[in-house]
GROMACS .gro file of C-alpha atoms in nm:
model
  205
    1UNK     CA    1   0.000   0.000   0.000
    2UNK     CA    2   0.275   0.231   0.079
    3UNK     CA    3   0.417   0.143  -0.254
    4UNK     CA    4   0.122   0.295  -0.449
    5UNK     CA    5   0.116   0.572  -0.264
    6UNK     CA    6   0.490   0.651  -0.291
    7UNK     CA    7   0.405   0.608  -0.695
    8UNK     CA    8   0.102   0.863  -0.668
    9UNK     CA    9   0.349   1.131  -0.484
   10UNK     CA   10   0.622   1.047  -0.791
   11UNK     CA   11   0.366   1.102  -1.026
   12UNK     CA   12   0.255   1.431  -0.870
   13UNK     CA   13   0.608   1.567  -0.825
   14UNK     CA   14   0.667   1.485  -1.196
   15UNK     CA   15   0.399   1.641  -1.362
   16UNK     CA   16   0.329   1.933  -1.153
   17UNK     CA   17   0.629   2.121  -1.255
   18UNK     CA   18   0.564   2.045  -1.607
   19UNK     CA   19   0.210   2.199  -1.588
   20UNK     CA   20   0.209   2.459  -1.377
   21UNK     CA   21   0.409   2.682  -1.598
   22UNK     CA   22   0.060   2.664  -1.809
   23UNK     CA   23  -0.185   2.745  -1.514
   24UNK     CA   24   0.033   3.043  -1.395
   25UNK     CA   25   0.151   3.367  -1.535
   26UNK     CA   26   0.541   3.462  -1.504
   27UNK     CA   27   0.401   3.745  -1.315
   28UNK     CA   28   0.226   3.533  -1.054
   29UNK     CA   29   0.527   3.347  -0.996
   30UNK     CA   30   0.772   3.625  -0.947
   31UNK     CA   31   0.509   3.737  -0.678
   32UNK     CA   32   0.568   3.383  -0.468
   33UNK     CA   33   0.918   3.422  -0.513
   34UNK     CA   34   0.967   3.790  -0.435
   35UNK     CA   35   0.750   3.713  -0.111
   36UNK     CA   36   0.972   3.395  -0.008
   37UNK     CA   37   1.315   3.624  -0.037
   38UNK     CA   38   1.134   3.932   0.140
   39UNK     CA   39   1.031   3.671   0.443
   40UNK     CA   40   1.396   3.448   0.430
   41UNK     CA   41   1.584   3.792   0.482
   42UNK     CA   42   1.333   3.847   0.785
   43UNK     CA   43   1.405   3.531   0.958
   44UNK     CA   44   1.733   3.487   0.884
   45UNK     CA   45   1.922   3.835   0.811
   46UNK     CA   46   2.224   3.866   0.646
   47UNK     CA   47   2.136   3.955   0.298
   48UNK     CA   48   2.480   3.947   0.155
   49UNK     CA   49   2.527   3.592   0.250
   50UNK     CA   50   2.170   3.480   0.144
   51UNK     CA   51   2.209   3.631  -0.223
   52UNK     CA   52   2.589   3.480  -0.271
   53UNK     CA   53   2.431   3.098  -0.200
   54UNK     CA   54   2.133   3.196  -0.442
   55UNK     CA   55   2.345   3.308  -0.766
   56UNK     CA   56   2.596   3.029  -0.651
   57UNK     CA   57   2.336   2.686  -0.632
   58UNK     CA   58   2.150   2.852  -0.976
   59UNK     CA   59   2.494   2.926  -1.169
   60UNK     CA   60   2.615   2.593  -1.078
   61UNK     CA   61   2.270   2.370  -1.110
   62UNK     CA   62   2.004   2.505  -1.255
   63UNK     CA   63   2.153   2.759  -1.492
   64UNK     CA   64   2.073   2.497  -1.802
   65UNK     CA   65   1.708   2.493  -1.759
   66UNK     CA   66   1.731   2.866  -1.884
   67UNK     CA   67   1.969   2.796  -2.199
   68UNK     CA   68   1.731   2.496  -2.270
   69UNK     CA   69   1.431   2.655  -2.235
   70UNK     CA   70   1.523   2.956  -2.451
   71UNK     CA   71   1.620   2.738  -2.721
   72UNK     CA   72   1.265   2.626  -2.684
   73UNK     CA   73   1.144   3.027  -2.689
   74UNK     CA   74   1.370   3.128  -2.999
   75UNK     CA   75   1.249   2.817  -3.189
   76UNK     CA   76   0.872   2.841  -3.120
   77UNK     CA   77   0.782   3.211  -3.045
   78UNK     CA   78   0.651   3.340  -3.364
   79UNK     CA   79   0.402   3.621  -3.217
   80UNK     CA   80   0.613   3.941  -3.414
   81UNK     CA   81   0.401   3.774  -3.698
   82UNK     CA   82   0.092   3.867  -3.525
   83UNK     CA   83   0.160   4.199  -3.333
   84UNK     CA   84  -0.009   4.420  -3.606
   85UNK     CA   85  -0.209   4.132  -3.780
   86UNK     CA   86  -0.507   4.200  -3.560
   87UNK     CA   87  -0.535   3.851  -3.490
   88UNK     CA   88  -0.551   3.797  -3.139
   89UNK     CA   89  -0.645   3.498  -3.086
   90UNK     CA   90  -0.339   3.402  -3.257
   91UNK     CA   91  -0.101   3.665  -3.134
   92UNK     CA   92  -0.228   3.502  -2.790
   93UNK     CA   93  -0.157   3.150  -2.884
   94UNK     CA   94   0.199   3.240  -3.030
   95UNK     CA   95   0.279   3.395  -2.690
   96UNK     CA   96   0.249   3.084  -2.498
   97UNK     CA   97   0.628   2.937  -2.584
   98UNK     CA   98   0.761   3.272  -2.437
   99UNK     CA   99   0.527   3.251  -2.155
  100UNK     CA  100   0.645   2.886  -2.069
  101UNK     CA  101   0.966   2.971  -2.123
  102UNK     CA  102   0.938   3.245  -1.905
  103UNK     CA  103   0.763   3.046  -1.584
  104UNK     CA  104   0.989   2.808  -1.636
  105UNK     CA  105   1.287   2.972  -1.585
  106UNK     CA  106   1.147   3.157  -1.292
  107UNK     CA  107   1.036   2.783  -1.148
  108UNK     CA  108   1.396   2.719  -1.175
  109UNK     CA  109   1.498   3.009  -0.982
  110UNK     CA  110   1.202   2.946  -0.694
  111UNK     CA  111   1.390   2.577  -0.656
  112UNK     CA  112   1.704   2.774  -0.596
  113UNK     CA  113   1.564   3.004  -0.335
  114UNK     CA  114   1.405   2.749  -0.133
  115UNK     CA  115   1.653   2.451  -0.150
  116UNK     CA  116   1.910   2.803   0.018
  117UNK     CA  117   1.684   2.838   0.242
  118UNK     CA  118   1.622   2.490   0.391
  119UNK     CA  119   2.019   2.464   0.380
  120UNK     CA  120   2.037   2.768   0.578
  121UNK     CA  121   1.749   2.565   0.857
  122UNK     CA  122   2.083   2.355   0.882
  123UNK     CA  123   2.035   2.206   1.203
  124UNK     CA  124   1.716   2.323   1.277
  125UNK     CA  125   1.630   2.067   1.023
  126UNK     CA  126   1.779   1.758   1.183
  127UNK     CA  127   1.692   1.790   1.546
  128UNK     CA  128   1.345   1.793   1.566
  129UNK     CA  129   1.433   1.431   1.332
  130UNK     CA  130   1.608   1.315   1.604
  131UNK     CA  131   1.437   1.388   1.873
  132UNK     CA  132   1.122   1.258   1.743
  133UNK     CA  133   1.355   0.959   1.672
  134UNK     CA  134   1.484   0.908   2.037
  135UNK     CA  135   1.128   0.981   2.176
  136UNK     CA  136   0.989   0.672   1.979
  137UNK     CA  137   1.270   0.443   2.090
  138UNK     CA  138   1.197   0.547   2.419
  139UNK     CA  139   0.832   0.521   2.366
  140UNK     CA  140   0.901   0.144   2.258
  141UNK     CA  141   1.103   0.071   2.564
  142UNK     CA  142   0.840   0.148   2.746
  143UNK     CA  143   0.586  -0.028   2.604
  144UNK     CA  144   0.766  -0.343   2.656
  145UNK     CA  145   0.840  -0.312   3.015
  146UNK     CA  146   0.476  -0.233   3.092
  147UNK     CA  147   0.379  -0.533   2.857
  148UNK     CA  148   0.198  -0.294   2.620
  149UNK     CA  149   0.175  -0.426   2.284
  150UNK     CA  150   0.268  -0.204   1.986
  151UNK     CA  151  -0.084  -0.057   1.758
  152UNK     CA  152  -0.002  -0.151   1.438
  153UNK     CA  153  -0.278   0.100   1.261
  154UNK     CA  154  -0.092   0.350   1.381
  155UNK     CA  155   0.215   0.236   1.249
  156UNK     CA  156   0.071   0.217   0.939
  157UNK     CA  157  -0.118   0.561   0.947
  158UNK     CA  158   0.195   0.746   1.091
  159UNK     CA  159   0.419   0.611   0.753
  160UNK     CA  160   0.182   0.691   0.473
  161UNK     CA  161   0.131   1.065   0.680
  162UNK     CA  162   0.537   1.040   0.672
  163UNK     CA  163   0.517   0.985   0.309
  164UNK     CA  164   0.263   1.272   0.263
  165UNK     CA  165   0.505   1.507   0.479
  166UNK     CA  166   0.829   1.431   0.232
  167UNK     CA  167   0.592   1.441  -0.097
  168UNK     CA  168   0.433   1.783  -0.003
  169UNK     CA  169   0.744   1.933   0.094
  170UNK     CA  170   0.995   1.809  -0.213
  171UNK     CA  171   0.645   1.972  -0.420
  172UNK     CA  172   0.694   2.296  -0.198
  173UNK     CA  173   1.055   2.281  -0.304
  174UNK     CA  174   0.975   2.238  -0.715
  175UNK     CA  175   0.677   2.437  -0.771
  176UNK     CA  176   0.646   2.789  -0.629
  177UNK     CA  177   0.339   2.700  -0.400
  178UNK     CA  178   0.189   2.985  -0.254
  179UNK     CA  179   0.280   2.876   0.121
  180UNK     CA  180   0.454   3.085   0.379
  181UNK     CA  181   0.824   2.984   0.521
  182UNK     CA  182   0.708   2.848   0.863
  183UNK     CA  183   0.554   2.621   0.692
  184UNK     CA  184   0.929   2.431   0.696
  185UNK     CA  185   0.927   2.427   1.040
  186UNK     CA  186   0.534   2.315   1.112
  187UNK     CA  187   0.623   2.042   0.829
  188UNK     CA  188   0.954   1.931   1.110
  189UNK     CA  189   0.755   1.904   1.416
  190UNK     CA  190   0.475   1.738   1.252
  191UNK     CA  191   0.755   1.474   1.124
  192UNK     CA  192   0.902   1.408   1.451
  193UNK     CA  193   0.599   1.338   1.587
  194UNK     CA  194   0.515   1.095   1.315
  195UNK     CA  195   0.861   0.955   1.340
  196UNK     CA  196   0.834   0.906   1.744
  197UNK     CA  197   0.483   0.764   1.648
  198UNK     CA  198   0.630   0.481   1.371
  199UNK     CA  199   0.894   0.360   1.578
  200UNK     CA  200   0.758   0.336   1.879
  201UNK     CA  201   0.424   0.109   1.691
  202UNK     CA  202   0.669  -0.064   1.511
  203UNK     CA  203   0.514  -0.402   1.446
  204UNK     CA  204   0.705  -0.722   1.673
  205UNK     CA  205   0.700  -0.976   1.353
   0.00000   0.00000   0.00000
């Protein structure tokens, strides 16, 4: 069961950033992401050192998706044939490979912001992990001592909610969702609860 539902999230995470470009505007986009840097230099400061990781991770990762993309643009924009045609309907449809092209590249710079600012979480994003983690072991201990069985259901409910967790927020990370930042850390606490949750229901087989 967990199987199919790790192939729904795959098939969610895969398509999503290939459609979205055609649901929303280049405009709309460089909203989200002018929002997300405005809030990650309120929580974390230090401008300077927040832009230098952005241009780095883009010139070094994602800087192709723009060449490729406006290969795509030069080859497939043909609106100048329309602008004083008085066809609109065409001039509209011919806009759409610049449009793409446009989201696109700004979906590519939206990864780059937010995968910076999960790195700069750092720790923040491994200790809730653990703790949730140690809780559960502890949890488990306990359980046996007191001769408490372990309730698989909630094994079972607390992995697929695990699997939700990690699918919603790699889909935060791709497409430029329209969520707040503290969203990262209500996604961590709801993990290590999950976490302390699985382990300590573990099934005995």
């Amino acid at each position: 069961m967990i199987g199919k539902h790790f192939l729904i999230w795959l098939m969610i995470m895969f398509f999503t950033p290939l459609v979205l470009p055609m649901l929303l505007s280049p405009k709309t986009i460089s909203s989200s992401i002018q929002r997300d840097y405005q809030e990650a230099i309120a929580t974390f400061g230090n401008k300077d050192a927040l832009d230098h990781e952005l241009i780095a991770f883009y010139r070094d990762n994602l800087a192709v998706v723009a060449r490729v993309v406006d290969e795509f643009r030069d080859n497939g924009d043909d609106s100048d044939k329309f602008r004083r045609s008085g066809d609109h309907i065409g001039e509209a449809i011919a806009d759409i490979p610049g449009d793409w092209a446009a989201s696109v590249k700004l979906q590519a710079y939206n990864l780059a912001l937010r995968t910076v600012i999960i790195s700069l979480y750092g720790s923040w994003f491994l200790a809730p992990i653990a703790m949730g983690f140690v809780a559960g072991v502890l949890g488990r201990r306990l359980k046996a001592d007191t001769f408490s069985p372990p309730i698989p259901p909630l094994y079972n409910t607390s992995a697929h909610m695990l699997l939700a967790l990690i699918g919603f927020l790699l889909l935060w990370l791709v497409c430029p969702l329209p969520l707040p930042l503290s969203i990262i850390p209500t996604v961590l606490v709801s993990a290590s609860i999950l976490i302390s949750l699985a382990v300590t229901h573990y099934p005995n087989y």
